[in-house]
Short mmCIF file of C-alpha atoms and ligand atoms in Angstrom, two decimals:
data_model
loop_
_atom_site.label_atom_id
_atom_site.label_comp_id
_atom_site.label_asym_id
_atom_site.label_seq_id
_atom_site.Cartn_x
_atom_site.Cartn_y
_atom_site.Cartn_z
CA MET S 1 55.99 -53.58 -50.36
CA ASP S 2 52.32 -53.81 -49.73
CA ALA S 3 50.22 -55.96 -51.96
CA ALA S 4 49.66 -55.19 -55.59
CA PHE S 5 46.32 -55.98 -57.14
CA ALA S 6 45.31 -57.42 -60.47
CA PHE S 7 41.67 -57.15 -61.48
CA ASP S 8 39.89 -58.92 -64.26
CA VAL S 9 36.56 -60.28 -65.31
CA LEU S 10 35.35 -63.90 -65.13
CA THR S 11 34.08 -65.76 -68.13
CA THR S 12 32.32 -68.51 -66.19
CA ALA S 13 29.79 -68.32 -63.36
CA ALA S 14 31.38 -67.39 -60.04
CA LEU S 15 30.30 -70.58 -58.38
CA ASP S 16 32.04 -72.70 -61.00
CA GLU S 17 35.36 -70.88 -60.77
CA PRO S 18 38.10 -72.36 -58.58
CA CYS S 19 39.56 -69.71 -56.27
CA ASP S 20 40.58 -69.20 -52.64
CA ALA S 21 37.36 -67.37 -51.87
CA CYS S 22 34.35 -65.94 -53.61
CA VAL S 23 33.00 -62.75 -52.02
CA VAL S 24 29.22 -62.38 -52.11
CA GLY S 25 27.03 -59.69 -50.59
CA LEU S 26 23.99 -59.91 -48.36
CA TYR S 27 21.61 -57.00 -47.70
CA ASP S 28 20.27 -56.44 -44.23
CA GLY S 29 16.90 -58.08 -43.76
CA GLU S 30 17.08 -60.31 -46.83
CA PRO S 31 16.92 -64.09 -46.33
CA VAL S 32 20.08 -66.05 -47.07
CA ALA S 33 18.08 -68.98 -48.38
CA ALA S 34 16.64 -66.83 -51.18
CA VAL S 35 19.53 -64.47 -51.96
CA LEU S 36 22.27 -67.09 -51.90
CA GLU S 37 20.01 -69.89 -53.03
CA VAL S 38 22.37 -71.70 -55.40
CA TRP S 39 25.27 -71.49 -52.96
CA ASP S 40 23.13 -72.53 -50.05
CA HIS S 41 21.73 -75.45 -52.00
CA ALA S 42 25.18 -76.70 -53.03
CA LEU S 43 26.30 -76.44 -49.40
CA GLU S 44 23.29 -78.42 -48.16
CA GLN S 45 21.59 -75.39 -46.59
CA SER S 46 24.48 -74.77 -44.24
CA LEU S 47 24.49 -71.01 -44.98
CA SER S 48 20.86 -70.52 -44.04
CA LYS S 49 21.34 -72.76 -40.98
CA ILE S 50 24.24 -70.59 -39.78
CA ALA S 51 22.26 -67.43 -40.48
CA SER S 52 19.27 -68.60 -38.47
CA SER S 53 21.25 -69.94 -35.52
CA SER S 54 23.80 -67.13 -35.05
CA LYS S 55 24.69 -63.62 -36.11
CA GLU S 56 27.73 -64.79 -38.03
CA ILE S 57 26.02 -64.47 -41.37
CA SER S 58 24.00 -61.30 -41.57
CA GLY S 59 23.51 -58.27 -43.74
CA GLU S 60 24.94 -55.94 -41.11
CA SER S 61 27.23 -53.52 -42.85
CA GLY S 62 30.85 -54.58 -42.76
CA ARG S 63 30.33 -58.06 -41.26
CA ALA S 64 32.38 -60.58 -43.22
CA THR S 65 32.11 -64.30 -42.55
CA ILE S 66 34.11 -67.02 -44.26
CA VAL S 67 32.62 -70.48 -44.80
CA HIS S 68 34.64 -73.37 -46.24
CA THR S 69 33.02 -75.22 -49.11
CA LEU S 70 34.91 -78.51 -48.48
CA GLY S 71 34.92 -79.62 -52.10
CA LYS S 72 31.21 -79.03 -52.70
CA LEU S 73 31.83 -75.95 -54.85
CA ALA S 74 34.69 -74.76 -57.03
CA PRO S 75 35.53 -71.74 -54.78
CA ARG S 76 37.29 -73.14 -51.71
CA ARG S 77 35.54 -70.61 -49.47
CA ILE S 78 32.62 -68.30 -49.67
CA CYS S 79 32.98 -64.95 -47.93
CA ILE S 80 29.60 -63.44 -47.11
CA VAL S 81 29.75 -59.74 -46.43
CA GLY S 82 27.01 -57.51 -45.06
CA LEU S 83 25.91 -54.64 -47.29
CA GLY S 84 23.61 -52.91 -44.81
CA LYS S 85 20.09 -51.97 -45.84
CA ARG S 86 19.02 -51.44 -49.43
CA PRO S 87 19.42 -49.29 -51.42
CA ALA S 88 23.15 -49.70 -51.86
CA SER S 89 25.31 -46.60 -52.14
CA PRO S 90 28.72 -46.40 -53.76
CA HIS S 91 30.20 -46.21 -50.28
CA SER S 92 28.30 -49.18 -48.86
CA LEU S 93 29.76 -51.30 -51.68
CA ARG S 94 33.23 -49.84 -51.15
CA LYS S 95 33.09 -50.63 -47.44
CA ALA S 96 31.77 -54.16 -47.98
CA ALA S 97 34.50 -54.99 -50.49
CA GLY S 98 37.09 -53.45 -48.16
CA SER S 99 35.88 -55.39 -45.10
CA SER S 100 35.97 -58.69 -46.94
CA MET S 101 39.41 -58.04 -48.38
CA ARG S 102 40.76 -57.04 -44.98
CA ARG S 103 39.71 -60.44 -43.62
CA LEU S 104 40.90 -62.41 -46.64
CA GLY S 105 44.19 -60.50 -46.75
CA GLU S 106 44.87 -61.27 -43.09
CA LEU S 107 44.49 -64.96 -43.97
CA GLY S 108 46.96 -64.53 -46.82
CA LEU S 109 44.40 -65.45 -49.47
CA SER S 110 45.16 -63.94 -52.83
CA ASP S 111 42.95 -65.56 -55.46
CA ILE S 112 39.54 -63.95 -55.04
CA CYS S 113 36.35 -63.87 -57.09
CA THR S 114 33.40 -61.63 -56.42
CA THR S 115 29.77 -60.97 -57.29
CA LEU S 116 29.54 -57.93 -54.98
CA HIS S 117 29.01 -55.48 -57.82
CA LEU S 118 25.91 -57.28 -59.09
CA ASP S 119 22.34 -56.57 -58.06
CA SER S 120 23.11 -53.28 -56.31
CA GLY S 121 20.61 -51.07 -58.13
CA LEU S 122 23.50 -48.73 -59.00
CA GLN S 123 24.78 -48.23 -62.50
CA PRO S 124 27.00 -51.26 -63.28
CA ALA S 125 30.03 -49.02 -63.88
CA VAL S 126 29.59 -47.18 -60.57
CA ALA S 127 29.16 -50.44 -58.66
CA ALA S 128 32.16 -52.12 -60.29
CA ARG S 129 34.39 -49.10 -59.73
CA THR S 130 33.58 -48.71 -56.07
CA VAL S 131 33.92 -52.44 -55.42
CA ALA S 132 37.37 -52.38 -57.05
CA GLU S 133 38.32 -49.35 -54.94
CA GLY S 134 37.16 -51.15 -51.80
CA PHE S 135 39.16 -54.30 -52.52
CA ALA S 136 42.42 -52.46 -53.10
CA ILE S 137 41.93 -50.06 -50.18
CA GLY S 138 40.84 -52.82 -47.77
CA GLY S 139 43.75 -55.02 -48.88
CA TYR S 140 46.36 -52.34 -48.21
CA ARG S 141 48.84 -53.10 -45.44
CA ALA S 142 51.40 -50.60 -44.24
CA ALA S 143 54.75 -52.22 -44.97
CA PRO S 144 56.59 -52.74 -41.69
CA LYS S 145 60.28 -51.95 -41.60
CA ARG S 146 62.03 -55.07 -40.38
CA LYS S 147 65.25 -56.77 -41.30
CA GLU S 148 63.40 -59.53 -43.02
CA GLU S 149 60.09 -58.77 -44.62
CA ARG S 150 58.37 -61.25 -46.87
CA PRO S 151 56.97 -59.54 -49.94
CA ARG S 152 53.23 -59.97 -50.16
CA ASP S 153 51.62 -61.89 -52.95
CA LEU S 154 49.90 -60.26 -55.83
CA ILE S 155 46.19 -60.29 -55.01
CA ARG S 156 44.02 -61.23 -57.93
CA VAL S 157 40.35 -60.28 -57.90
CA ARG S 158 38.04 -61.53 -60.62
CA PHE S 159 34.63 -59.94 -61.09
CA ALA S 160 31.63 -62.03 -62.15
CA ASN S 161 30.93 -61.14 -65.70
CA GLU S 162 28.78 -58.16 -66.50
CA VAL S 163 28.75 -56.11 -69.66
CA HIS S 164 31.48 -53.53 -70.06
CA VAL S 165 32.70 -53.07 -66.53
CA GLU S 166 36.38 -53.54 -67.42
CA GLU S 167 36.98 -49.78 -67.73
CA ALA S 168 35.18 -49.06 -64.48
CA ILE S 169 37.22 -51.69 -62.66
CA ARG S 170 40.39 -50.12 -64.01
CA ALA S 171 39.20 -46.68 -62.87
CA GLY S 172 38.59 -48.02 -59.37
CA TYR S 173 42.06 -49.47 -59.39
CA CYS S 174 43.60 -46.12 -60.43
CA VAL S 175 41.80 -44.31 -57.63
CA SER S 176 42.80 -46.83 -54.97
CA ASP S 177 46.37 -46.79 -56.22
CA GLY S 178 46.43 -43.03 -55.57
CA VAL S 179 44.81 -43.57 -52.16
CA ASN S 180 47.33 -46.25 -51.17
CA LEU S 181 50.25 -44.14 -52.40
CA ALA S 182 49.10 -41.33 -50.11
CA ARG S 183 48.80 -43.78 -47.22
CA ARG S 184 52.33 -45.07 -47.78
CA LEU S 185 53.68 -41.52 -47.74
CA VAL S 186 51.85 -40.63 -44.52
CA PHE S 187 53.14 -43.83 -42.90
CA GLU S 188 56.75 -43.08 -43.83
CA PRO S 189 58.84 -41.76 -40.91
CA ALA S 190 60.25 -38.25 -41.15
CA ASN S 191 63.88 -39.40 -41.20
CA LEU S 192 63.11 -41.35 -44.36
CA LEU S 193 60.77 -38.84 -45.97
CA THR S 194 62.26 -35.35 -46.00
CA PRO S 195 61.09 -32.46 -48.20
CA THR S 196 63.76 -33.49 -50.71
CA GLY S 197 62.59 -37.11 -50.49
CA MET S 198 59.03 -36.03 -51.15
CA ALA S 199 60.17 -34.05 -54.19
CA ASN S 200 61.99 -37.14 -55.49
CA ILE S 201 58.87 -39.23 -55.10
CA ALA S 202 56.79 -36.59 -56.88
CA GLN S 203 59.30 -36.70 -59.71
CA SER S 204 59.14 -40.45 -60.09
CA VAL S 205 55.34 -40.47 -59.89
CA ALA S 206 55.28 -37.75 -62.54
CA ALA S 207 57.60 -39.74 -64.80
CA SER S 208 55.54 -42.93 -64.58
CA SER S 209 52.12 -41.28 -64.87
CA GLY S 210 52.91 -38.59 -67.43
CA LEU S 211 52.63 -35.50 -65.23
CA GLU S 212 54.77 -32.41 -65.67
CA VAL S 213 56.81 -31.68 -62.59
CA ALA S 214 58.91 -28.78 -61.31
CA VAL S 215 60.72 -28.58 -57.99
CA LEU S 216 61.78 -25.19 -56.61
CA ASP S 217 64.68 -25.11 -54.16
CA GLU S 218 65.30 -22.47 -51.49
CA THR S 219 67.20 -20.18 -53.88
CA ASP S 220 64.25 -20.23 -56.28
CA MET S 221 61.89 -19.52 -53.41
CA GLU S 222 64.04 -16.63 -52.26
CA SER S 223 63.89 -15.02 -55.69
CA LEU S 224 60.12 -15.38 -55.60
CA GLY S 225 60.02 -13.77 -52.14
CA MET S 226 58.45 -16.79 -50.43
CA GLY S 227 59.38 -15.58 -46.95
CA LEU S 228 56.70 -17.64 -45.17
CA ILE S 229 57.79 -21.12 -46.22
CA LEU S 230 61.45 -20.13 -45.85
CA ALA S 231 60.87 -18.89 -42.28
CA VAL S 232 59.28 -22.20 -41.29
CA SER S 233 62.11 -24.19 -42.83
CA ARG S 234 64.92 -22.14 -41.33
CA GLY S 235 65.17 -24.18 -38.11
CA SER S 236 65.75 -27.41 -40.02
CA ASP S 237 68.86 -28.87 -41.63
CA GLN S 238 66.58 -30.18 -44.34
CA PRO S 239 66.02 -27.64 -47.12
CA ALA S 240 62.46 -26.80 -48.14
CA ARG S 241 61.03 -27.66 -51.54
CA LEU S 242 58.07 -26.36 -53.51
CA ILE S 243 56.72 -29.16 -55.67
CA ILE S 244 54.52 -28.38 -58.66
CA LEU S 245 52.74 -31.14 -60.59
CA ASN S 246 50.78 -30.42 -63.74
CA HIS S 247 48.20 -32.54 -65.49
CA ARG S 248 47.75 -30.75 -68.80
CA ALA S 249 44.88 -32.44 -70.56
CA VAL S 250 43.26 -29.62 -72.54
CA THR S 251 45.58 -27.39 -74.54
CA GLY S 252 44.80 -23.72 -74.60
CA SER S 253 42.60 -23.93 -71.54
CA PRO S 254 43.53 -22.53 -68.09
CA ILE S 255 44.33 -24.39 -64.89
CA GLU S 256 40.77 -25.21 -63.89
CA LEU S 257 41.73 -26.65 -60.53
CA ALA S 258 44.73 -26.25 -58.22
CA LEU S 259 45.14 -28.78 -55.42
CA ILE S 260 47.38 -27.56 -52.62
CA GLY S 261 48.66 -29.83 -49.83
CA LYS S 262 50.40 -29.00 -46.56
CA GLY S 263 53.72 -30.85 -46.66
CA ILE S 264 55.30 -30.51 -43.21
CA THR S 265 57.37 -33.70 -43.11
CA PHE S 266 57.71 -33.31 -39.34
CA ASP S 267 56.15 -30.77 -37.00
CA THR S 268 57.96 -30.36 -33.68
CA GLY S 269 56.18 -27.04 -33.19
CA GLY S 270 59.54 -25.29 -33.62
CA ILE S 271 60.54 -22.86 -30.84
CA SER S 272 56.93 -23.13 -29.60
CA LEU S 273 57.81 -26.79 -29.02
CA LYS S 274 55.04 -29.36 -28.80
CA LYS S 275 54.82 -31.61 -25.76
CA ALA S 276 56.63 -34.91 -26.18
CA ASP S 277 53.57 -37.18 -25.81
CA GLY S 278 52.47 -38.43 -29.19
CA MET S 279 54.78 -36.13 -31.10
CA GLY S 280 55.73 -39.01 -33.39
CA ALA S 281 52.32 -38.69 -35.02
CA MET S 282 53.58 -35.44 -36.51
CA LYS S 283 55.39 -37.48 -39.17
CA GLY S 284 51.94 -37.41 -40.74
CA ASP S 285 51.79 -33.61 -40.96
CA MET S 286 52.21 -33.96 -44.70
CA GLY S 287 48.89 -35.77 -45.17
CA GLY S 288 47.62 -32.97 -47.41
CA ALA S 289 50.72 -33.19 -49.59
CA ALA S 290 50.43 -36.98 -49.77
CA ALA S 291 46.80 -36.63 -50.87
CA VAL S 292 47.77 -34.18 -53.60
CA ILE S 293 50.47 -36.52 -54.94
CA GLY S 294 48.09 -39.51 -54.80
CA ALA S 295 45.24 -37.59 -56.43
CA MET S 296 47.44 -36.12 -59.18
CA LYS S 297 48.68 -39.61 -60.00
CA ALA S 298 45.12 -40.96 -60.21
CA ILE S 299 43.92 -37.94 -62.24
CA ALA S 300 46.74 -38.54 -64.74
CA ASP S 301 46.24 -42.32 -64.86
CA LEU S 302 42.50 -41.80 -65.45
CA LYS S 303 43.27 -39.21 -68.14
CA ILE S 304 40.60 -36.87 -66.76
CA PRO S 305 40.01 -34.15 -69.38
CA LEU S 306 40.70 -31.17 -67.10
CA ASN S 307 43.83 -29.11 -66.46
CA VAL S 308 44.79 -29.73 -62.85
CA MET S 309 47.82 -28.45 -60.96
CA GLY S 310 49.16 -29.73 -57.66
CA VAL S 311 51.25 -27.47 -55.44
CA ILE S 312 53.05 -28.78 -52.37
CA PRO S 313 55.03 -26.61 -49.98
CA ALA S 314 57.33 -29.12 -48.26
CA ALA S 315 59.37 -28.21 -45.18
CA GLU S 316 60.31 -29.48 -41.74
CA ASN S 317 59.39 -27.46 -38.63
CA MET S 318 62.33 -27.75 -36.20
CA PRO S 319 63.79 -25.63 -33.40
CA ASP S 320 67.42 -24.58 -33.66
CA GLY S 321 69.60 -21.46 -33.67
CA GLY S 322 68.32 -20.45 -37.08
CA ALA S 323 64.67 -21.09 -36.33
CA TYR S 324 62.02 -18.37 -36.63
CA ARG S 325 60.62 -17.10 -33.35
CA PRO S 326 57.38 -15.93 -31.77
CA GLY S 327 57.32 -12.16 -32.23
CA ASP S 328 59.05 -12.26 -35.62
CA VAL S 329 57.44 -10.46 -38.52
CA ILE S 330 57.81 -12.18 -41.88
CA MET S 331 56.60 -11.42 -45.40
CA GLY S 332 55.02 -13.71 -47.98
CA MET S 333 55.49 -13.67 -51.75
CA ASP S 334 52.38 -11.53 -52.24
CA GLY S 335 53.70 -8.90 -49.78
CA THR S 336 51.45 -9.90 -46.87
CA THR S 337 53.22 -9.47 -43.53
CA VAL S 338 52.64 -11.85 -40.63
CA GLU S 339 53.36 -11.43 -36.95
CA ILE S 340 54.30 -14.80 -35.48
CA ILE S 341 52.40 -15.65 -32.29
CA THR S 342 53.41 -19.31 -32.26
CA THR S 343 55.83 -21.20 -34.48
CA ASP S 344 53.51 -24.21 -34.15
CA ALA S 345 51.00 -22.57 -36.50
CA GLU S 346 53.41 -23.26 -39.38
CA GLY S 347 51.07 -25.02 -41.81
CA ARG S 348 49.15 -21.86 -42.69
CA LEU S 349 52.46 -20.09 -43.37
CA VAL S 350 53.77 -22.58 -45.92
CA LEU S 351 50.28 -22.76 -47.44
CA GLY S 352 50.09 -18.95 -47.66
CA ASP S 353 52.97 -18.85 -50.11
CA ALA S 354 51.65 -21.88 -52.02
CA LEU S 355 48.18 -20.34 -52.38
CA ALA S 356 49.67 -17.03 -53.56
CA TYR S 357 51.77 -18.96 -56.06
CA ALA S 358 48.78 -20.88 -57.45
CA ARG S 359 46.89 -17.63 -57.76
CA LYS S 360 49.79 -16.02 -59.58
CA LEU S 361 49.88 -18.93 -62.02
CA GLY S 362 46.24 -18.24 -62.88
CA ALA S 363 44.41 -21.14 -61.21
CA ARG S 364 40.64 -20.77 -61.65
CA ARG S 365 39.72 -22.69 -58.50
CA ILE S 366 41.77 -23.73 -55.49
CA VAL S 367 41.20 -26.54 -53.01
CA ASP S 368 43.71 -27.12 -50.24
CA ALA S 369 44.01 -30.04 -47.84
CA ALA S 370 45.96 -29.67 -44.62
CA THR S 371 46.44 -31.32 -41.25
CA LEU S 372 46.07 -27.78 -39.96
CA THR S 373 44.51 -27.72 -36.50
CA GLY S 374 43.83 -29.87 -33.46
CA ALA S 375 40.70 -27.74 -33.12
CA VAL S 376 38.98 -29.37 -36.11
CA SER S 377 39.22 -32.68 -34.37
CA VAL S 378 37.55 -31.21 -31.27
CA ALA S 379 34.76 -29.90 -33.50
CA LEU S 380 34.09 -32.92 -35.74
CA GLY S 381 36.22 -35.86 -34.63
CA PRO S 382 37.38 -38.38 -37.22
CA GLN S 383 33.91 -38.56 -38.83
CA ALA S 384 34.40 -35.60 -41.14
CA SER S 385 36.94 -33.12 -42.42
CA GLY S 386 36.16 -29.46 -41.77
CA ALA S 387 35.67 -27.28 -44.83
CA MET S 388 35.82 -23.52 -45.02
CA THR S 389 35.32 -21.48 -48.14
CA ASN S 390 34.84 -18.15 -49.89
CA SER S 391 32.65 -19.87 -52.50
CA PRO S 392 29.46 -21.76 -51.56
CA GLU S 393 29.25 -23.11 -55.15
CA LEU S 394 32.68 -24.69 -55.07
CA LEU S 395 32.06 -26.06 -51.59
CA ASP S 396 28.87 -27.70 -52.86
CA LEU S 397 30.89 -29.55 -55.47
CA VAL S 398 33.59 -30.56 -53.00
CA ARG S 399 31.00 -31.78 -50.52
CA THR S 400 29.19 -33.84 -53.15
CA ALA S 401 32.51 -35.31 -54.30
CA GLY S 402 33.25 -36.16 -50.66
CA ASP S 403 29.86 -37.78 -50.06
CA GLU S 404 30.15 -39.96 -53.17
CA SER S 405 33.66 -40.92 -52.12
CA GLY S 406 32.75 -41.80 -48.54
CA GLU S 407 34.97 -39.01 -47.23
CA ARG S 408 32.63 -36.74 -45.29
CA ILE S 409 33.11 -32.99 -45.33
CA TRP S 410 31.32 -30.55 -43.02
CA GLU S 411 31.27 -26.79 -43.36
CA LEU S 412 32.42 -24.39 -40.66
CA PRO S 413 31.43 -20.71 -40.96
CA MET S 414 33.66 -17.88 -42.14
CA TRP S 415 31.78 -14.85 -40.78
CA ASP S 416 33.65 -11.53 -40.84
CA GLU S 417 33.69 -11.40 -37.04
CA TYR S 418 36.27 -14.21 -37.03
CA ASP S 419 38.80 -11.89 -38.69
CA ALA S 420 39.39 -10.44 -35.24
CA LEU S 421 41.13 -13.72 -34.27
CA ILE S 422 44.13 -12.90 -36.46
CA LYS S 423 44.26 -9.12 -36.06
CA SER S 424 47.80 -7.82 -35.50
CA ASP S 425 48.88 -4.44 -34.13
CA ILE S 426 52.05 -4.40 -36.21
CA ALA S 427 51.56 -6.60 -39.29
CA ASP S 428 48.78 -7.43 -41.75
CA MET S 429 47.80 -10.33 -39.52
CA THR S 430 49.01 -12.76 -36.89
CA ASN S 431 49.47 -16.47 -37.55
CA ALA S 432 47.25 -17.40 -34.60
CA ALA S 433 45.12 -15.78 -31.95
CA PRO S 434 47.23 -14.76 -28.94
CA PRO S 435 46.28 -16.35 -25.57
CA SER S 436 44.50 -13.13 -24.59
CA GLY S 437 42.72 -12.99 -27.96
CA GLY S 438 40.91 -16.31 -27.91
CA SER S 439 43.63 -18.81 -28.81
CA ARG S 440 41.29 -21.60 -27.72
CA SER S 441 38.39 -20.22 -29.64
CA ALA S 442 37.40 -21.29 -33.19
CA GLY S 443 40.92 -22.53 -33.96
CA ALA S 444 40.07 -24.27 -37.23
CA ILE S 445 38.32 -21.15 -38.52
CA ALA S 446 41.20 -18.88 -37.46
CA GLY S 447 43.45 -21.05 -39.65
CA ALA S 448 41.09 -20.71 -42.61
CA LYS S 449 40.74 -16.95 -42.07
CA PHE S 450 44.51 -16.71 -42.38
CA LEU S 451 44.58 -18.71 -45.63
CA GLU S 452 41.70 -16.73 -47.13
CA ARG S 453 43.89 -13.61 -47.36
CA PHE S 454 46.09 -15.29 -49.97
CA VAL S 455 43.46 -16.40 -52.47
CA GLY S 456 41.86 -13.04 -53.30
CA ASP S 457 38.61 -13.60 -55.15
CA ILE S 458 39.48 -17.01 -56.58
CA PRO S 459 36.91 -19.64 -55.52
CA TRP S 460 38.63 -21.63 -52.81
CA VAL S 461 37.87 -24.40 -50.35
CA HIS S 462 40.10 -25.27 -47.42
CA VAL S 463 39.77 -28.82 -46.10
CA ASP S 464 41.17 -29.39 -42.61
CA ILE S 465 42.07 -33.08 -42.45
CA ALA S 466 43.86 -33.09 -39.08
CA ALA S 467 41.40 -35.70 -37.75
CA THR S 468 40.70 -37.67 -40.93
CA SER S 469 44.13 -38.17 -42.51
CA SER S 470 44.96 -40.95 -40.06
CA SER S 471 42.64 -43.10 -38.01
CA GLN S 472 43.52 -44.44 -34.58
CA ASP S 473 41.39 -47.54 -34.65
CA GLY S 474 40.79 -48.33 -38.29
CA GLN S 475 37.33 -47.98 -39.79
CA GLY S 476 36.44 -51.63 -40.10
CA TRP S 477 37.12 -51.77 -43.80
CA MET S 478 40.45 -49.96 -43.53
CA GLN S 479 43.53 -50.77 -41.55
CA LYS S 480 44.30 -48.28 -38.77
CA GLY S 481 46.74 -45.53 -39.65
CA ALA S 482 46.80 -43.42 -42.79
CA THR S 483 43.47 -43.25 -44.65
CA GLY S 484 44.47 -41.49 -47.87
CA ASN S 485 41.75 -38.91 -47.18
CA PRO S 486 40.86 -36.84 -49.31
CA VAL S 487 42.36 -38.46 -52.44
CA ARG S 488 39.04 -39.92 -53.57
CA THR S 489 37.30 -36.57 -53.09
CA PHE S 490 39.95 -34.77 -55.14
CA VAL S 491 39.70 -37.25 -58.00
CA ARG S 492 35.91 -37.17 -57.98
CA LEU S 493 35.96 -33.36 -57.92
CA ALA S 494 38.22 -33.29 -60.98
CA GLU S 495 35.83 -35.67 -62.75
CA MET S 496 32.83 -33.54 -61.84
CA LEU S 497 34.51 -30.34 -63.05
CA ALA S 498 35.56 -32.05 -66.28
CA ALA S 499 31.97 -33.21 -66.86
CA LYS S 500 30.66 -29.72 -66.15
CA GLY S 501 32.74 -28.28 -68.99
CA PRO S 502 34.36 -24.84 -69.14
CA GLY S 503 33.03 -22.06 -66.95
N1 LIG X 601 50.13 -30.06 -37.34
C1 LIG X 601 49.44 -29.36 -36.33
C2 LIG X 601 47.96 -29.72 -36.26
C3 LIG X 601 47.62 -31.14 -35.92
C4 LIG X 601 47.35 -31.50 -34.61
C5 LIG X 601 47.55 -32.11 -36.90
C6 LIG X 601 47.03 -32.80 -34.30
C7 LIG X 601 47.23 -33.41 -36.59
C8 LIG X 601 46.97 -33.77 -35.30
C9 LIG X 601 49.52 -27.84 -36.58
O1 LIG X 601 50.67 -27.40 -37.19
C10 LIG X 601 49.46 -27.20 -35.23
O2 LIG X 601 50.35 -27.40 -34.46
N2 LIG X 601 48.37 -26.45 -35.00
C11 LIG X 601 48.18 -25.77 -33.77
C12 LIG X 601 47.74 -24.37 -34.12
C13 LIG X 601 47.70 -23.45 -32.94
C14 LIG X 601 49.08 -23.30 -32.34
C15 LIG X 601 47.16 -22.12 -33.39
C16 LIG X 601 47.10 -26.51 -32.99
O3 LIG X 601 46.16 -27.02 -33.59
O4 LIG X 601 47.22 -26.60 -31.78
ZN1 LIG X 602 52.27 -26.99 -35.82
ZN1 LIG X 603 51.60 -28.78 -38.45
#
């Protein structure tokens, strides 16, 4: 178990409250002596002395320094964290809270107070929410699997009092709970998280958060004609599942948003086998699915007034005697036929049936997240997810949601000329460009061009998270490994659409 968090609000001044550590912020270029005057005074100017003699205390974004108070103040330590330059943004607060909690968590400290949300220039509710998100995301630790594992303490964070931020703190907690759920799922090895296992988790999340859930098995998918997901799954002993989660908040109104997530619980490449080096990372090829489950949970817990559906095609891509082959022609539920060039371009196949299904159910807008291509990581690296769309308006919303969430999204073009990448001589399209047809050219876009055929004229955004779903080195405020990207974007998008009203 990774740590659970409890958030509440202080009734006394932070500097009078006994705790393991009080987290305070410092903006770049602002003097410690003035900003932290009361603390500095009580500690006989030691903070300003440290700041002037070394870089240990500074406003540099993400720097977190712990100073013991040795009985001079009620908090046993003060943790000074850099906020970067003013003005603060939601994400600079999120990162600062996360960086401090990462440090404090490593020291095993669990009774924390904070004033980070004060004096940011942001609306108090926005500041409190993002600080709460940062604490719970920064405090997350992937739970190792060892014979003996000590359960981690409950981490308690108390916010210096400010009017009416309780709700905002709770909202931040709901979001980070969804983020951390997604991270746990991505971390889980493929022998322990199969398509069936993922369906079970979706069911228990649905039960505890009040979502409707349906799980289709392979017989159901056969009757619906979902030949694409079934082809991918055929080489595996693990049966495929189609998981559908529904947050029905507004009766009589349509599904305003469908979130679709690639759920390949392990991607060997199939008959077009991947090379062995680093293949273990392909346990994370269900990052999109994990994000949909995490976001749906948060959307339900936040009671966002918008009908949202999550659809997850879950399957394992394995090579065996039953596996689909390069050269095969397969048909999706909407009748589209696909010539297989490589069985390693499996994500777009399972998503094709899921997109067609969401369309059939009447979704008004579709956003999918998928660890779809290595090519997106060549284009953008881990700094941003690639987005491709048939609707500039919807992409604008998704991008804004991403920016506010600190999950960057960058558009790649979808010009008609790229359709040539997936042109087939014998079927409606190929699942990848053949080596002679530019297989190393515009790979992320070729994937999106394939998906586009299944959405018709429904506004749709495809988010390729192959480089952002996990991070190799951590991001300072976040432990390395699964990031939970793009859970926060999805939740924010649902909030924005709900605020926009029908239309
Ligand atoms: N799951 C992979 C993409 C991926 C690569 C995700 C690295 C995360 C990290 C996907 O199924 C895949 O194999 N894509 C191929 C597509 C190609 C064969 C057209 C790729 O990117 O090489
Ligand atoms: Zn693949
Ligand atoms: Zn894959």
